[in-house]
């Protein structure tokens, strides 16, 4: 007879915990460990609790979309603004000068390659395919002379 472990008790707070973990990129195995349950129980809850499954899917999708957006931006390069502040004393009065500086982030070739490999794999491959259509030739060479290979000693 097989032994069964203690039944894991469901808590409605698990939905919020799992959603936060999914948005941070945790795997389902890591999430089940966070909740103190087995992967089997975690998967059972996904089947039996539609809100749990739906919330998990939505949170994973949001995380994936955020990463995809970052890769897209990196692949194309982008600009952003930084605010630089300097303070100076002007006759006992503190003056704060703010200057907005536009920064340019160049194209990340690695991100561009990754984007293209995944979006259009038929035209952008990371490996070259070589097709051999010729005849296979095997040449059998005579055995070497033992006197030559062993310095004249047998």
N, CA, C and O of each residue as an XYZ file, in Angstrom:
616
protein
N       0.843     -1.178      0.000
C       0.000      0.000      0.000
C       0.895      1.251      0.000
O       1.836      1.351      0.787
N       0.590      2.189     -0.883
C       1.414      3.386     -0.957
C       0.993      4.383      0.115
O      -0.177      4.467      0.488
N       1.967      5.126      0.593
C       1.682      6.138      1.609
C       1.329      7.437      0.916
O       1.920      7.787     -0.105
N       0.387      8.133      1.459
C       0.015      9.438      0.924
C       0.422     10.493      1.927
O       0.331     10.296      3.139
N       0.863     11.593      1.412
C       1.251     12.696      2.292
C       0.021     13.430      2.796
O      -1.108     13.125      2.412
N       0.259     14.391      3.654
C      -0.816     15.205      4.193
C      -1.452     16.015      3.067
O      -0.738     16.560      2.225
N      -2.745     16.100      3.037
C      -3.426     16.889      2.004
C      -3.095     18.368      2.169
O      -3.217     18.932      3.257
N      -2.676     18.978      1.070
C      -2.356     20.402      1.098
C      -3.648     21.200      1.132
O      -4.584     20.915      0.384
N      -3.694     22.188      1.990
C      -4.908     22.991      2.130
C      -4.808     24.234      1.246
O      -3.812     24.959      1.261
N      -5.853     24.448      0.491
C      -5.933     25.607     -0.404
C      -6.156     26.873      0.402
O      -6.873     26.873      1.403
N      -5.528     27.955     -0.051
C      -5.721     29.272      0.553
C      -5.916     30.257     -0.598
O      -5.132     30.257     -1.548
N      -6.936     31.084     -0.525
C      -7.211     32.046     -1.603
C      -6.053     33.022     -1.831
O      -5.926     33.585     -2.918
N      -5.209     33.225     -0.816
C      -4.050     34.109     -0.972
C      -3.015     33.534     -1.946
O      -2.150     34.262     -2.432
N      -3.104     32.229     -2.229
C      -2.157     31.596     -3.149
C      -2.210     32.243     -4.530
O      -1.195     32.311     -5.224
N      -3.382     32.714     -4.927
C      -3.516     33.340     -6.258
C      -2.597     34.553     -6.345
O      -1.850     34.696     -7.313
N      -2.646     35.429     -5.338
C      -1.803     36.629     -5.351
C      -0.320     36.286     -5.280
O       0.502     36.915     -5.946
N       0.017     35.290     -4.473
C       1.420     34.882     -4.320
C       1.961     34.357     -5.647
O       3.050     34.735     -6.080
N       1.191     33.488     -6.282
C       1.618     32.879     -7.544
C       1.692     33.919     -8.652
O       2.606     33.876     -9.475
N       0.756     34.843     -8.687
C       0.783     35.893     -9.714
C       2.031     36.759     -9.582
O       2.678     37.076    -10.580
N       2.366     37.139     -8.356
C       3.568     37.946     -8.134
C       4.817     37.162     -8.543
O       5.729     37.714     -9.159
N       4.851     35.886     -8.200
C       6.001     35.055     -8.554
C       6.117     34.881    -10.067
O       7.221     34.919    -10.610
N       4.994     34.693    -10.745
C       4.997     34.524    -12.207
C       5.491     35.791    -12.893
O       6.225     35.714    -13.879
N       5.097     36.952    -12.384
C       5.548     38.215    -12.979
C       7.045     38.427    -12.791
O       7.666     39.203    -13.518
N       7.626     37.726    -11.804
C       9.063     37.832    -11.567
C       9.840     36.719    -12.266
O      11.062     36.647    -12.136
N       9.145     35.847    -13.010
C       9.814     34.833    -13.798
C      10.053     33.507    -13.096
O      10.819     32.681    -13.594
N       9.421     33.281    -11.959
C       9.586     32.004    -11.258
C       8.951     30.878    -12.062
O       7.958     31.088    -12.759
N       9.525     29.685    -11.964
C       8.942     28.515    -12.610
C       7.830     27.969    -11.725
O       7.729     28.317    -10.548
N       6.991     27.104    -12.311
C       5.911     26.517    -11.522
C       6.467     25.634    -10.405
O       5.873     25.546     -9.331
N       7.582     24.992    -10.648
C       8.211     24.179     -9.597
C       8.617     25.075     -8.431
O       8.386     24.729     -7.273
N       9.218     26.218     -8.729
C       9.607     27.154     -7.677
C       8.377     27.682     -6.942
O       8.402     27.853     -5.724
N       7.301     27.940     -7.690
C       6.073     28.437     -7.066
C       5.480     27.390     -6.128
O       5.047     27.717     -5.023
N       5.460     26.137     -6.566
C       4.898     25.089     -5.701
C       5.727     24.983     -4.423
O       5.170     24.774     -3.345
N       7.046     25.125     -4.526
C       7.898     25.121     -3.331
C       7.569     26.304     -2.420
O       7.548     26.162     -1.197
N       7.312     27.477     -3.018
C       6.949     28.656     -2.222
C       5.683     28.396     -1.412
O       5.567     28.825     -0.264
N       4.741     27.691     -2.023
C       3.469     27.413     -1.362
C       3.560     26.209     -0.422
O       2.635     25.939      0.344
N       4.674     25.495     -0.488
C       4.850     24.333      0.374
C       4.046     23.128     -0.075
O       3.612     22.323      0.748
N       3.846     23.002     -1.398
C       3.095     21.869     -1.932
C       3.891     21.203     -3.041
O       4.852     21.770     -3.560
N       3.485     20.009     -3.394
C       4.150     19.289     -4.483
C       3.710     19.870     -5.829
O       2.710     20.583     -5.919
N       4.478     19.548     -6.868
C       4.080     19.972     -8.217
C       2.763     19.309     -8.610
O       1.963     19.900     -9.335
N       2.537     18.092     -8.137
C       1.292     17.379     -8.432
C       0.099     18.150     -7.876
O      -0.912     18.318     -8.559
N       0.218     18.614     -6.645
C      -0.863     19.405     -6.033
C      -1.041     20.718     -6.776
O      -2.167     21.143     -7.033
N       0.061     21.355     -7.118
C       0.014     22.620     -7.855
C      -0.751     22.429     -9.167
O      -1.620     23.232     -9.506
N      -0.422     21.361     -9.901
C      -1.099     21.076    -11.174
C      -2.569     20.714    -10.961
O      -3.418     21.043    -11.789
N      -2.863     20.045     -9.866
C      -4.255     19.707     -9.540
C      -5.058     20.987     -9.317
O      -6.186     21.111     -9.794
N      -4.478     21.925     -8.597
C      -5.166     23.200     -8.365
C      -5.387     23.948     -9.673
O      -6.416     24.603     -9.841
N      -4.433     23.860    -10.604
C      -4.623     24.504    -11.912
C      -5.834     23.904    -12.629
O      -6.590     24.622    -13.284
N      -6.015     22.587    -12.504
C      -7.164     21.918    -13.143
C      -8.474     22.222    -12.423
O      -9.505     22.407    -13.070
N      -8.446     22.274    -11.107
C      -9.670     22.385    -10.321
C     -10.089     23.813    -10.000
O     -11.245     24.045     -9.645
N      -9.199     24.755    -10.114
C      -9.511     26.137     -9.733
C      -9.260     27.051    -10.935
O      -8.143     27.524    -11.143
N     -10.304     27.293    -11.719
C     -10.146     28.081    -12.955
C      -9.552     29.474    -12.722
O      -8.777     29.956    -13.549
N      -9.903     30.124    -11.610
C      -9.361     31.463    -11.343
C      -7.855     31.386    -11.116
O      -7.112     32.270    -11.542
N      -7.416     30.346    -10.456
C      -5.987     30.135    -10.197
C      -5.235     29.990    -11.523
O      -4.220     30.650    -11.746
N      -5.740     29.128    -12.391
C      -5.103     28.902    -13.688
C      -5.120     30.161    -14.536
O      -4.099     30.522    -15.122
N      -6.256     30.834    -14.613
C      -6.386     32.035    -15.432
C      -5.451     33.147    -14.938
O      -4.790     33.810    -15.737
N      -5.403     33.339    -13.633
C      -4.527     34.375    -13.070
C      -3.068     34.049    -13.327
O      -2.274     34.938    -13.634
N      -2.710     32.778    -13.205
C      -1.338     32.340    -13.471
C      -0.965     32.606    -14.931
O       0.106     33.145    -15.212
N      -1.848     32.227    -15.858
C      -1.591     32.450    -17.288
C      -1.424     33.937    -17.601
O      -0.508     34.325    -18.326
N      -2.315     34.767    -17.050
C      -2.249     36.211    -17.312
C      -0.955     36.814    -16.779
O      -0.341     37.659    -17.430
N      -0.546     36.379    -15.596
C       0.690     36.913    -15.003
C       1.913     36.489    -15.806
O       2.830     37.285    -16.004
N       1.932     35.248    -16.267
C       3.043     34.785    -17.108
C       3.081     35.574    -18.409
O       4.152     35.965    -18.873
N       1.910     35.806    -18.998
C       1.834     36.547    -20.255
C       2.344     37.971    -20.079
O       3.073     38.477    -20.931
N       1.964     38.628    -18.970
C       2.442     39.992    -18.710
C       3.962     40.025    -18.607
O       4.608     40.921    -19.150
N       4.530     39.040    -17.905
C       5.988     38.979    -17.760
C       6.649     38.755    -19.122
O       7.643     39.403    -19.449
N       6.095     37.839    -19.905
C       6.660     37.549    -21.231
C       6.572     38.768    -22.145
O       7.500     39.049    -22.904
N       5.458     39.487    -22.070
C       5.291     40.685    -22.908
C       6.294     41.767    -22.517
O       6.816     42.479    -23.374
N       6.557     41.884    -21.225
C       7.520     42.887    -20.759
C       8.919     42.560    -21.286
O       9.646     43.448    -21.731
N       9.286     41.284    -21.233
C      10.596     40.866    -21.742
C      10.659     41.060    -23.258
O      11.657     41.555    -23.780
N       9.598     40.673    -23.960
C       9.569     40.833    -25.419
C       9.710     42.305    -25.801
O      10.406     42.639    -26.760
N       9.054     43.174    -25.054
C       9.153     44.605    -25.320
C      10.586     45.099    -25.100
O      11.094     45.911    -25.874
N      11.227     44.607    -24.047
C      12.611     45.006    -23.771
C      13.556     44.531    -24.872
O      14.449     45.268    -25.292
N      13.358     43.299    -25.335
C      14.196     42.771    -26.416
C      13.972     43.578    -27.690
O      14.923     43.899    -28.402
N      12.722     43.905    -27.972
C      12.403     44.692    -29.156
C      13.081     46.061    -29.097
O      13.684     46.509    -30.072
N      12.973     46.719    -27.939
C      13.613     48.031    -27.785
C      15.125     47.916    -27.962
O      15.737     48.734    -28.649
N      15.723     46.904    -27.342
C      17.172     46.734    -27.448
C      17.587     46.440    -28.891
O      18.624     46.922    -29.349
N      16.791     45.661    -29.600
C      17.107     45.297    -30.986
C      17.061     46.504    -31.912
O      17.755     46.530    -32.928
N      16.257     47.496    -31.575
C      16.105     48.677    -32.426
C      16.855     49.895    -31.929
O      16.970     50.888    -32.647
N      17.369     49.833    -30.704
C      17.970     51.018    -30.110
C      16.864     51.973    -29.681
O      15.750     51.919    -30.203
N      17.171     52.828    -28.748
C      16.148     53.762    -28.276
C      16.794     54.940    -27.563
O      17.990     54.940    -27.273
N      15.972     55.935    -27.290
C      16.425     57.112    -26.551
C      15.620     57.224    -25.271
O      14.475     56.778    -25.189
N      16.248     57.830    -24.276
C      15.540     58.129    -23.027
C      16.105     59.416    -22.464
O      17.183     59.863    -22.857
N      15.370     60.003    -21.541
C      15.797     61.268    -20.957
C      16.239     61.067    -19.516
O      15.622     60.322    -18.754
N      17.329     61.753    -19.159
C      17.826     61.777    -17.791
C      17.751     63.208    -17.297
O      17.997     64.146    -18.055
N      17.412     63.377    -16.022
C      17.389     64.705    -15.427
C      18.621     64.836    -14.542
O      18.831     64.037    -13.629
N      19.431     65.852    -14.823
C      20.630     66.129    -14.028
C      20.353     67.387    -13.206
O      19.934     68.412    -13.742
N      20.594     67.292    -11.902
C      20.373     68.438    -11.024
C      21.685     68.883    -10.414
O      22.501     68.065     -9.991
N      21.877     70.185    -10.376
C      23.031     70.752     -9.690
C      22.522     71.845     -8.751
O      21.574     72.563     -9.068
N      23.164     71.956     -7.603
C      22.782     72.983     -6.628
C      23.933     73.967     -6.478
O      25.106     73.596     -6.515
N      23.568     75.208     -6.312
C      24.611     76.192     -6.042
C      24.049     77.274     -5.131
O      22.853     77.566     -5.133
N      24.940     77.848     -4.366
C      24.570     78.894     -3.419
C      24.732     80.242     -4.107
O      25.813     80.576     -4.592
N      23.664     81.003     -4.146
C      23.688     82.310     -4.791
C      23.264     83.340     -3.757
O      22.071     83.555     -3.540
N      24.237     83.973     -3.123
C      23.990     84.978     -2.092
C      23.064     84.442     -0.994
O      22.089     85.094     -0.621
N      23.383     83.251     -0.484
C      22.616     82.673      0.609
C      21.376     81.925      0.177
O      20.719     81.288      1.000
N      21.054     81.989     -1.067
C      19.893     81.250     -1.576
C      20.396     80.051     -2.370
O      21.298     80.170     -3.198
N      19.793     78.889     -2.101
C      20.154     77.679     -2.849
C      19.364     77.657     -4.146
O      18.135     77.723     -4.148
N      20.081     77.565     -5.226
C      19.443     77.456     -6.525
C      19.680     76.043     -7.054
O      20.799     75.531     -7.014
N      18.629     75.436     -7.541
C      18.741     74.106     -8.131
C      18.519     74.254     -9.624
O      17.500     74.769    -10.083
N      19.502     73.787    -10.357
C      19.385     73.849    -11.812
C      19.133     72.443    -12.334
O      19.875     71.509    -12.031
N      18.091     72.313    -13.110
C      17.751     71.014    -13.706
C      18.008     71.076    -15.199
O      17.646     72.029    -15.890
N      18.655     70.006    -15.666
C      18.963     69.925    -17.083
C      18.514     68.551    -17.576
O      18.871     67.525    -16.998
N      17.731     68.547    -18.645
C      17.265     67.291    -19.228
C      18.223     66.908    -20.353
O      18.466     67.676    -21.284
N      18.761     65.682    -20.232
C      19.729     65.192    -21.212
C      19.128     63.971    -21.902
O      18.666     63.038    -21.245
N      19.140     63.989    -23.233
C      18.649     62.842    -23.998
C      19.804     61.877    -24.235
O      20.842     62.244    -24.786
N      19.600     60.637    -23.807
C      20.615     59.597    -23.974
C      20.180     58.658    -25.089
O      18.990     58.397    -25.268
N      21.158     58.154    -25.837
C      20.882     57.246    -26.945
C      21.465     55.876    -26.620
O      22.658     55.757    -26.341
N      20.630     54.844    -26.655
C      21.095     53.474    -26.466
C      21.175     52.847    -27.851
O      20.160     52.724    -28.537
N      22.383     52.445    -28.268
C      22.529     51.902    -29.627
C      21.859     50.534    -29.777
O      21.494     49.885    -28.797
N      21.715     50.131    -31.009
C      21.130     48.827    -31.326
C      21.977     47.726    -30.698
O      23.205     47.760    -30.777
N      21.323     46.756    -30.077
C      21.999     45.580    -29.525
C      21.879     44.476    -30.573
O      20.801     43.919    -30.782
N      22.991     44.169    -31.224
C      22.982     43.192    -32.314
C      22.529     41.819    -31.820
O      21.811     41.115    -32.529
N      22.939     41.436    -30.621
C      22.519     40.150    -30.065
C      21.014     40.066    -29.912
O      20.416     39.038    -30.230
N      20.392     41.133    -29.430
C      18.934     41.156    -29.286
C      18.259     41.123    -30.658
O      17.231     40.467    -30.830
N      18.835     41.829    -31.635
C      18.270     41.827    -32.989
C      18.330     40.433    -33.597
O      17.369     39.977    -34.216
N      19.476     39.750    -33.416
C      19.608     38.383    -33.939
C      18.582     37.459    -33.286
O      17.910     36.683    -33.966
N      18.469     37.551    -31.966
C      17.517     36.701    -31.253
C      16.094     36.941    -31.754
O      15.332     35.998    -31.966
N      15.753     38.192    -31.936
C      14.417     38.538    -32.420
C      14.167     37.900    -33.790
O      13.133     37.272    -34.016
N      15.119     38.070    -34.687
C      14.950     37.554    -36.043
C      14.956     36.026    -36.081
O      14.166     35.431    -36.815
N      15.828     35.381    -35.308
C      15.867     33.914    -35.260
C      14.512     33.348    -34.821
O      14.053     32.336    -35.349
N      13.889     34.006    -33.863
C      12.623     33.500    -33.334
C      11.409     33.927    -34.145
O      10.436     33.179    -34.234
N      11.449     35.100    -34.729
C      10.303     35.591    -35.496
C      10.256     35.043    -36.919
O       9.177     34.830    -37.472
N      11.432     34.815    -37.510
C      11.494     34.375    -38.900
C      12.600     33.334    -39.077
O      13.588     33.590    -39.765
N      12.436     32.157    -38.458
C      13.511     31.163    -38.478
C      13.843     30.625    -39.864
O      14.959     30.152    -40.080
N      12.908     30.682    -40.808
C      13.208     30.181    -42.153
C      14.240     31.040    -42.867
O      15.006     30.536    -43.688
N      14.267     32.336    -42.561
C      15.199     33.240    -43.220
C      16.400     33.617    -42.357
O      17.405     34.107    -42.873
N      16.303     33.395    -41.063
C      17.377     33.769    -40.150
C      17.718     32.564    -39.280
O      17.043     32.293    -38.287
N      18.746     31.863    -39.654
C      19.167     30.689    -38.897
C      20.545     30.939    -38.324
O      21.354     31.655    -38.912
N      20.806     30.347    -37.176
C      22.124     30.517    -36.566
C      23.088     29.429    -37.011
O      24.259     29.446    -36.632
N      22.611     28.488    -37.807
C      23.505     27.441    -38.294
C      23.370     27.330    -39.805
O      22.329     27.650    -40.379
N      24.420     26.883    -40.421
C      24.431     26.692    -41.862
C      24.207     25.225    -42.161
O      24.833     24.357    -41.553
N      23.322     24.950    -43.090
C      23.069     23.572    -43.482
C      23.932     23.239    -44.691
O      23.988     24.000    -45.657
N      24.598     22.105    -44.627
C      25.446     21.657    -45.728
C      24.852     20.367    -46.260
O      24.617     19.416    -45.515
N      24.616     20.352    -47.550
C      24.056     19.159    -48.173
C      25.135     18.501    -49.012
O      25.768     19.158    -49.838
N      25.350     17.212    -48.807
C      26.347     16.465    -49.562
C      25.615     15.567    -50.551
O      24.870     14.673    -50.152
N      25.827     15.806    -51.833
C      25.133     15.010    -52.842
C      26.093     14.125    -53.629
O      25.670     13.364    -54.500
N      27.375     14.222    -53.326
C      28.372     13.441    -54.070
C      28.451     11.999    -53.599
O      27.772     11.583    -52.660
N      29.291     11.268    -54.276
C      29.497      9.855    -53.989
C      30.455      9.714    -52.811
O      31.437     10.451    -52.717
N      30.179      8.784    -51.924
C      31.028      8.531    -50.788
C      32.190      7.646    -51.237
O      31.969      6.578    -51.807
N      33.413      8.079    -50.989
C      34.600      7.335    -51.400
C      35.386      6.967    -50.153
O      35.726      7.825    -49.337
N      35.666      5.692    -50.021
C      36.491      5.219    -48.908
C      37.754      4.633    -49.506
O      37.697      3.710    -50.318
N      38.881      5.167    -49.108
C      40.162      4.712    -49.636
C      40.844      3.873    -48.560
O      41.038      4.334    -47.436
N      41.200      2.667    -48.901
C      41.876      1.781    -47.963
C      43.365      1.865    -48.249
O      43.815      1.569    -49.356
N      44.112      2.268    -47.253
C      45.556      2.418    -47.397
C      46.248      1.162    -46.874
O      45.730      0.497    -45.978
N      47.416      0.833    -47.429
C      48.159     -0.328    -46.920
C      48.629     -0.069    -45.494
O      48.833      1.080    -45.103
N      48.799     -1.132    -44.724
C      49.284     -1.014    -43.347
C      50.699     -0.465    -43.369
O      51.471     -0.795    -44.269
N      51.062      0.375    -42.387
C      52.416      0.925    -42.368
C      53.445     -0.163    -42.075
O      53.160     -1.155    -41.404
N      54.647      0.053    -42.599
C      55.756     -0.881    -42.378
C      56.183     -0.758    -40.921
O      56.567      0.331    -40.493
N      56.128     -1.862    -40.128
C      56.489     -1.782    -38.706
C      57.917     -1.332    -38.481
O      58.219     -0.766    -37.430
N      58.820     -1.569    -39.451
C      60.210     -1.158    -39.292
C      60.316      0.364    -39.288
O      61.184      0.942    -38.634
N      59.429      0.986    -40.021
C      59.456      2.449    -40.106
C      58.779      3.048    -38.880
O      59.306      3.986    -38.283
N      57.613      2.518    -38.495
C      56.843      3.106    -37.391
C      57.456      2.850    -36.027
O      57.183      3.597    -35.087
N      58.313      1.770    -35.882
C      58.922      1.462    -34.593
C      60.413      1.736    -34.592
O      61.142      1.161    -33.783
N      60.876      2.586    -35.464
C      62.283      2.954    -35.501
C      63.206      1.810    -35.891
O      64.351      1.760    -35.442
N      62.724      0.891    -36.722
C      63.552     -0.217    -37.172
C      63.609     -1.366    -36.193
O      64.218     -2.392    -36.497
N      62.989     -1.232    -35.014
C      62.998     -2.319    -34.024
C      61.648     -3.004    -34.038
O      60.606     -2.353    -34.110
N      61.678     -4.302    -33.969
C      60.415     -5.065    -33.886
C      60.202     -5.625    -32.531
O      59.195     -6.290    -32.289
